[in-house]
XYZ file of C-alpha atoms in Angstrom:
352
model
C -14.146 31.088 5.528
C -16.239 29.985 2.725
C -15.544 26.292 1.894
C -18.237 23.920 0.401
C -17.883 20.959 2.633
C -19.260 23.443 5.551
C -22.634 22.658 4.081
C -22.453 19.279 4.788
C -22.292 19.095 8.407
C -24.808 18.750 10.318
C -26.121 22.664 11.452
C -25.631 21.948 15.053
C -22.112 21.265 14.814
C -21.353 24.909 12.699
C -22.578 26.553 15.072
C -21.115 25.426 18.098
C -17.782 25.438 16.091
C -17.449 28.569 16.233
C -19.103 29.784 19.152
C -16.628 28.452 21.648
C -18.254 28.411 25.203
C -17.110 30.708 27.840
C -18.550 28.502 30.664
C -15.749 25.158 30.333
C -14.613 27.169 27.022
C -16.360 24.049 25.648
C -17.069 24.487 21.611
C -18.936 21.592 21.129
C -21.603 21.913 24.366
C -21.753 19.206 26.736
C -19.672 16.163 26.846
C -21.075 13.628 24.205
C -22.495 10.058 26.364
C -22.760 7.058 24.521
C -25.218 4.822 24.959
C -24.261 1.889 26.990
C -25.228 -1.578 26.745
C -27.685 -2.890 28.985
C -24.704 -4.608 30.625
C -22.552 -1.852 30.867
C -21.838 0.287 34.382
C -24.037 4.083 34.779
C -23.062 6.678 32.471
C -21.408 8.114 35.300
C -18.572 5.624 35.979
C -17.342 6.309 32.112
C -14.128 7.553 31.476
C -13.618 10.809 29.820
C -11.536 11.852 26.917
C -10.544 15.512 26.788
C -9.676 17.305 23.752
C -7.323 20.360 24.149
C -7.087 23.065 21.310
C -4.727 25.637 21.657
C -7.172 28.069 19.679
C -10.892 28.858 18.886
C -11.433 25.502 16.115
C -11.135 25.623 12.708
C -12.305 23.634 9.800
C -9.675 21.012 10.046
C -10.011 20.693 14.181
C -13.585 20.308 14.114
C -13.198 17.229 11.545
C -10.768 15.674 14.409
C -13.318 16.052 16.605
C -16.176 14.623 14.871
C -13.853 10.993 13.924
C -12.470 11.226 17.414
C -16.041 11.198 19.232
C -17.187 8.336 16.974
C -14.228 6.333 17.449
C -13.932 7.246 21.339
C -18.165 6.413 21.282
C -17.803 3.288 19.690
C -16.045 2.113 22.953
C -18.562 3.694 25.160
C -16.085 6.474 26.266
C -17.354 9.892 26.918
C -15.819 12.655 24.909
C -15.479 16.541 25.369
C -13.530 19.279 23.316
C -11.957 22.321 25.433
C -9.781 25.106 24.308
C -10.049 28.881 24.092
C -13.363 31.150 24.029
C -13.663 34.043 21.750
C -13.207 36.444 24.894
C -10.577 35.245 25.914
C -8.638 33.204 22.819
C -5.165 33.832 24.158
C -5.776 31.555 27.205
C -2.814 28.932 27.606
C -2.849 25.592 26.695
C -1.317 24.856 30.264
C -4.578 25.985 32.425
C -7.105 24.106 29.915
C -5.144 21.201 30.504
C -5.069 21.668 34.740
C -9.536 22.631 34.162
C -9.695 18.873 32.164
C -7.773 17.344 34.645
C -10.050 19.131 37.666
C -12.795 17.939 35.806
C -11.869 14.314 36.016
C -10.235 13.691 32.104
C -9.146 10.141 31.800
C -6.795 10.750 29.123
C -6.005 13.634 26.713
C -5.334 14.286 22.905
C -4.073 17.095 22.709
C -3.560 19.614 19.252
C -0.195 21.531 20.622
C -0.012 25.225 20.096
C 2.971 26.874 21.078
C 2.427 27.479 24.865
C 6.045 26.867 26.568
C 4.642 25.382 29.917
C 2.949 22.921 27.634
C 5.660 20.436 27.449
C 6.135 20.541 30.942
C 1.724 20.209 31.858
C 1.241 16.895 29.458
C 4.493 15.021 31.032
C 3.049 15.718 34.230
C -0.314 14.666 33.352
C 0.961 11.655 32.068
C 3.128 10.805 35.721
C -0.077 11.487 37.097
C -1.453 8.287 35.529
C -3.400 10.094 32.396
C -2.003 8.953 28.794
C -1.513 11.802 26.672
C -1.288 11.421 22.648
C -0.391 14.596 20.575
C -2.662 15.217 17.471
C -0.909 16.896 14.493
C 2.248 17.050 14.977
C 5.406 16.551 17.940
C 6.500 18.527 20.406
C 9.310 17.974 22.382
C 8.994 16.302 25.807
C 11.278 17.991 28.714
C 14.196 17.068 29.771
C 14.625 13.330 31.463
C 11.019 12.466 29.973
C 10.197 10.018 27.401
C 8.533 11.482 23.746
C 4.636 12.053 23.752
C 2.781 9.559 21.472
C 1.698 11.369 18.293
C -0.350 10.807 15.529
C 0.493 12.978 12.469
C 1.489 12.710 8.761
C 4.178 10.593 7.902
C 7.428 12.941 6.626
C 6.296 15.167 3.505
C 10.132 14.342 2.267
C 9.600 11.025 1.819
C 6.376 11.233 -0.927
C 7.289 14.578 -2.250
C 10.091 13.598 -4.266
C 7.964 10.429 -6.087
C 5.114 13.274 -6.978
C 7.953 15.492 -8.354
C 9.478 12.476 -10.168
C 6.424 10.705 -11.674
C 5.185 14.367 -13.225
C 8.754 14.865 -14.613
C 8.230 11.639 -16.440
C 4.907 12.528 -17.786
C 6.355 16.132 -19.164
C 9.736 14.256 -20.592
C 7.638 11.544 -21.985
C 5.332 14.673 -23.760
C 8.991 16.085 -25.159
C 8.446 19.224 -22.762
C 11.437 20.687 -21.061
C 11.648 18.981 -17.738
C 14.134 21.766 -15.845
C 11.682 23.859 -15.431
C 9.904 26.662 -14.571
C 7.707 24.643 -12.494
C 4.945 26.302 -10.849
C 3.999 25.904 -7.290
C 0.134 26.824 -6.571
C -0.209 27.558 -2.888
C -3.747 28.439 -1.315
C -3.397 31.404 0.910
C -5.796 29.408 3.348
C -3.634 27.639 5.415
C -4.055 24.291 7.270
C -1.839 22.841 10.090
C 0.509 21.101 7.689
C 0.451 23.981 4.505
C 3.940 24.831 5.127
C 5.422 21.441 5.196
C 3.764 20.065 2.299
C 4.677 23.209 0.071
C 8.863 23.108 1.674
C 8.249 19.935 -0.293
C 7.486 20.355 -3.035
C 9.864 23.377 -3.854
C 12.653 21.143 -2.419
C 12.000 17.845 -4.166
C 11.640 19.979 -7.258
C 14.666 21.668 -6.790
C 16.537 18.518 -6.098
C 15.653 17.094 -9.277
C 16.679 19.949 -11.333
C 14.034 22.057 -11.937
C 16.224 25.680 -12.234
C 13.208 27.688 -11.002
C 9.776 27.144 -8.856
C 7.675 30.258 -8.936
C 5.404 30.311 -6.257
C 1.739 30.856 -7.825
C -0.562 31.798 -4.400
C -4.629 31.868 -4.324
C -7.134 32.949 -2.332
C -8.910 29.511 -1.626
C -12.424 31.235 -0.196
C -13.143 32.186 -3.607
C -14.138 30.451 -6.302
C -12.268 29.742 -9.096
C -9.228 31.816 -7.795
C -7.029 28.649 -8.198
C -8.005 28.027 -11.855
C -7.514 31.599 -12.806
C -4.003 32.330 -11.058
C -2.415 28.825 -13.139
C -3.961 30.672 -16.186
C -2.316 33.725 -15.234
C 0.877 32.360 -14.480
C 0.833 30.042 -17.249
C 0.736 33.165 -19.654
C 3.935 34.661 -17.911
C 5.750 31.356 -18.220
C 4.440 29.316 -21.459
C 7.631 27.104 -21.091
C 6.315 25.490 -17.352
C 5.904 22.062 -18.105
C 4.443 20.857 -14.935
C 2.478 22.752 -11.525
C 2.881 21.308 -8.168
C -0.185 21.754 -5.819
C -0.078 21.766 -1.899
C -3.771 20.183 -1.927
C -6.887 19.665 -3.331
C -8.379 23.127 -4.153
C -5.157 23.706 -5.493
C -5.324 20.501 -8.092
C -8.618 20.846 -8.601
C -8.267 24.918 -9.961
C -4.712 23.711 -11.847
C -6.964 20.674 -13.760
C -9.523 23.399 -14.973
C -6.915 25.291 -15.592
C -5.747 22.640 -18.091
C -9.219 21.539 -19.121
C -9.799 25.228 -20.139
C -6.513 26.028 -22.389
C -6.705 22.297 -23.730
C -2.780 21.794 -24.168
C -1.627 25.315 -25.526
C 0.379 25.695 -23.747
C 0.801 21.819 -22.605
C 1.772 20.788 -18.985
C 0.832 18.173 -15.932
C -0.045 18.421 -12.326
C 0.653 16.797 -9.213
C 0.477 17.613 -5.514
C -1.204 16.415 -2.493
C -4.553 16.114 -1.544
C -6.488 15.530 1.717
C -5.058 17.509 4.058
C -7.739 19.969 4.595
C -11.753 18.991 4.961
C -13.312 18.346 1.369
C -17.280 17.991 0.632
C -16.949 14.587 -0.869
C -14.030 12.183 -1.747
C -12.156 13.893 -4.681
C -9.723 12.657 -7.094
C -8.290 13.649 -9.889
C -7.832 10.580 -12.583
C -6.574 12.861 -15.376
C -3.494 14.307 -13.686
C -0.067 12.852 -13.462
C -0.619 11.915 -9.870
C -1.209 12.761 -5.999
C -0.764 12.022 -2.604
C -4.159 11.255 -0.260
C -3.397 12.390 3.175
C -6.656 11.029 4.333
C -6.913 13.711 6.993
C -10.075 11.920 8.753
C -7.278 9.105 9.917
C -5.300 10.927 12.251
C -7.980 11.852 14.394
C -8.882 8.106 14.765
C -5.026 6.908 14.900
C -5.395 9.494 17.621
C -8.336 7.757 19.714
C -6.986 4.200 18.800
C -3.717 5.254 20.761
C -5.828 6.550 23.605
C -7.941 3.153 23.849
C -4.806 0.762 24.256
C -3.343 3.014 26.903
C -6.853 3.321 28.675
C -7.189 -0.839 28.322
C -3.674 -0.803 29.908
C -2.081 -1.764 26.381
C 1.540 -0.002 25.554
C 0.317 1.442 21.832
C 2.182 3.341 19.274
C 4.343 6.221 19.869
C 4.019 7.562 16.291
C 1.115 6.892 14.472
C 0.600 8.106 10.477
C -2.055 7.650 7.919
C -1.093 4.891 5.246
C 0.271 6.861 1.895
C -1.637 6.420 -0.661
C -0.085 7.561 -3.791
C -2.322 7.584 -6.588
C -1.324 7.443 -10.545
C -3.142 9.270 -12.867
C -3.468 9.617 -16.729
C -2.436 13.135 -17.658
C -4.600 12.927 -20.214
C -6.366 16.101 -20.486
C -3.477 18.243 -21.096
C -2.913 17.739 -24.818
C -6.919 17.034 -25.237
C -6.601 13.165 -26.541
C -9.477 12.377 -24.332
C -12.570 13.297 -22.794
C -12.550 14.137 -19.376
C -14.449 11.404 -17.527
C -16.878 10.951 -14.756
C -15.578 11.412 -11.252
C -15.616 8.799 -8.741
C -16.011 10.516 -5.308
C -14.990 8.746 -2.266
C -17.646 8.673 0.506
C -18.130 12.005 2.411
C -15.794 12.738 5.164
C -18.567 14.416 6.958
C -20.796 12.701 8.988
C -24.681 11.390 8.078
C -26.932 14.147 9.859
């Protein structure tokens, strides 16, 4: 997979990423200690947060981890990651989860695959006296139990229609035919939430009268493959006035897309962005406007739901990053003014 932010973690952490462990099919080596205070009880006596993947990690997972472990740290709780080894990557969620349990986990957060004895493993964990909080997304609890706490995005319905109706508005405004075409740029690289973010789009877009969405996809490991499929599609369909984007290598290649044919043919983006890992902060002040998922959160939401039920607290059952919906120019499109300087956000990936 060859994104840019890779580079800016610290080597160790590649590495073990995606060399998953056969011994504890721990990825990320031995359970991370924090340092006590001088007050504090042995290292020992700590209580352990476990992890669970349902799959060797990928990009996204191992940013969990790395905001989980700091928050988990920061209350002097020792933190592990388990799942799957590359021998063996088919290995059920359910027998992970009975290993962190033999090896004395405290609590779990768990990223659900689709293992049907999971359900059943995590609701007996939790009568067992170990909180469980789902990372990602829901699953279903079985029959007679209560839901398991979850931190994940809030509904993609509820912003999608405000990014569909704010870039309508730009194009109407610009005296461009606002029923469409409307392109829908969709990076073949998938993250855990791809599909529910581009569903959408297409079906706010729809709703609002757009008459067609043609799906525009990319190959996000290479560069520039986003900026040269809107200029491709653009060509077949001159009358698109606006291109959705599922995230942020899919604005980023439909604003050099619009940089680079300076307004002939016109149009305006929106979409969502951070959803996936990014080097730095991005944003996009030229386009008509976007949705910050602020991926980093959920992993944290995650651990914050954890600590209250390990302090004996009741916490949330459904935890979601705040929306941020940010309004842009759409400037660049018709070439009134220069682009200007990005202001990054601070790096989502740790200080090495």
């Amino acid at each position: 997979m060859n994104r840019p932010w890779a580079g800016y973690l610290p080597r160790f952490l590649l590495v073990l990423a995606v060399s998953v462990a056969g011994c504890g099919h721990d990825p990320f080596g031995p359970p991370s200690r924090p340092k006590p205070p001088a007050s504090a009880a042995p290292a020992e006596s700590a209580k352990a947060v476990f992890m669970v993947l349902s799959s060797v990690p990928e990009e996204t997972v191992v940013l969990w981890s790395i905001w989980a472990q700091r928050e988990l740290n920061d209350r002097h709780l020792v933190f592990r990651v388990v799942g799957p080894g590359p021998d063996d990557p088919g290995e059920k969620q359910t027998g992970l989860i009975r290993k962190a349990l033999g090896d004395g986990a405290s609590a779990l957060i768990v990223v659900p695959g689709d293992d049907p004895g999971l359900p059943q493993a995590l609701a007996d964990a939790r009568d067992g006296g170990v909180p469980v909080v789902l990372l990602g997304r829901s699953i279903p609890a079985p029959a007679g139990s209560k839901p398991f706490p979850v931190a994940t995005y809030a509904p993609f319905d509820e912003s999608a229609p405000r990014i569909v109706k704010t870039v309508l508005g730009d194009a109407k405004k610009a005296g461009l035919p606002a029923d469409g075409p409307a392109l829908l740029l969709v990076d073949k690289e998938t993250d855990p939430t791809s599909a529910e973010r581009v569903a959408a789009l297409k079906a706010a877009a729809e709703a609002a009268g757009i008459k067609r969405v043609e799906t525009v996809p990319f190959d996000g490991s290479k560069d520039g493959a986003a900026r040269r499929a809107v200029v491709e599609a653009i060509k077949s369909h001159p009358d698109a006035a606006v291109v959705l984007a599922d995230d942020a290598p899919a604005m980023r290649g439909a604003s050099q897309a619009r940089t680079e044919l300076a307004g002939k043919p016109a149009f305006f983006v929106a979409g969502y962005i951070g959803h996936r890992p990014e080097p730095q902060g991005t944003s996009f002040p030229d386009e008509s406007c976007y949705v910050d998922g602020k991926i980093e959160q959920l992993a944290r939401l995650a651990a914050r739901q954890v600590i209250a039920r390990l302090d004996g607290e009741a916490g949330k059952e459904l935890s979601s990053p705040r929306v941020e919906f940010v309004r842009g120019s759409a400037d660049v499109a018709t070439g009134e003014k220069p682009k200007p300087a990005e202001r990054p956000r601070p790096s989502l990936a740790p200080t090495p």
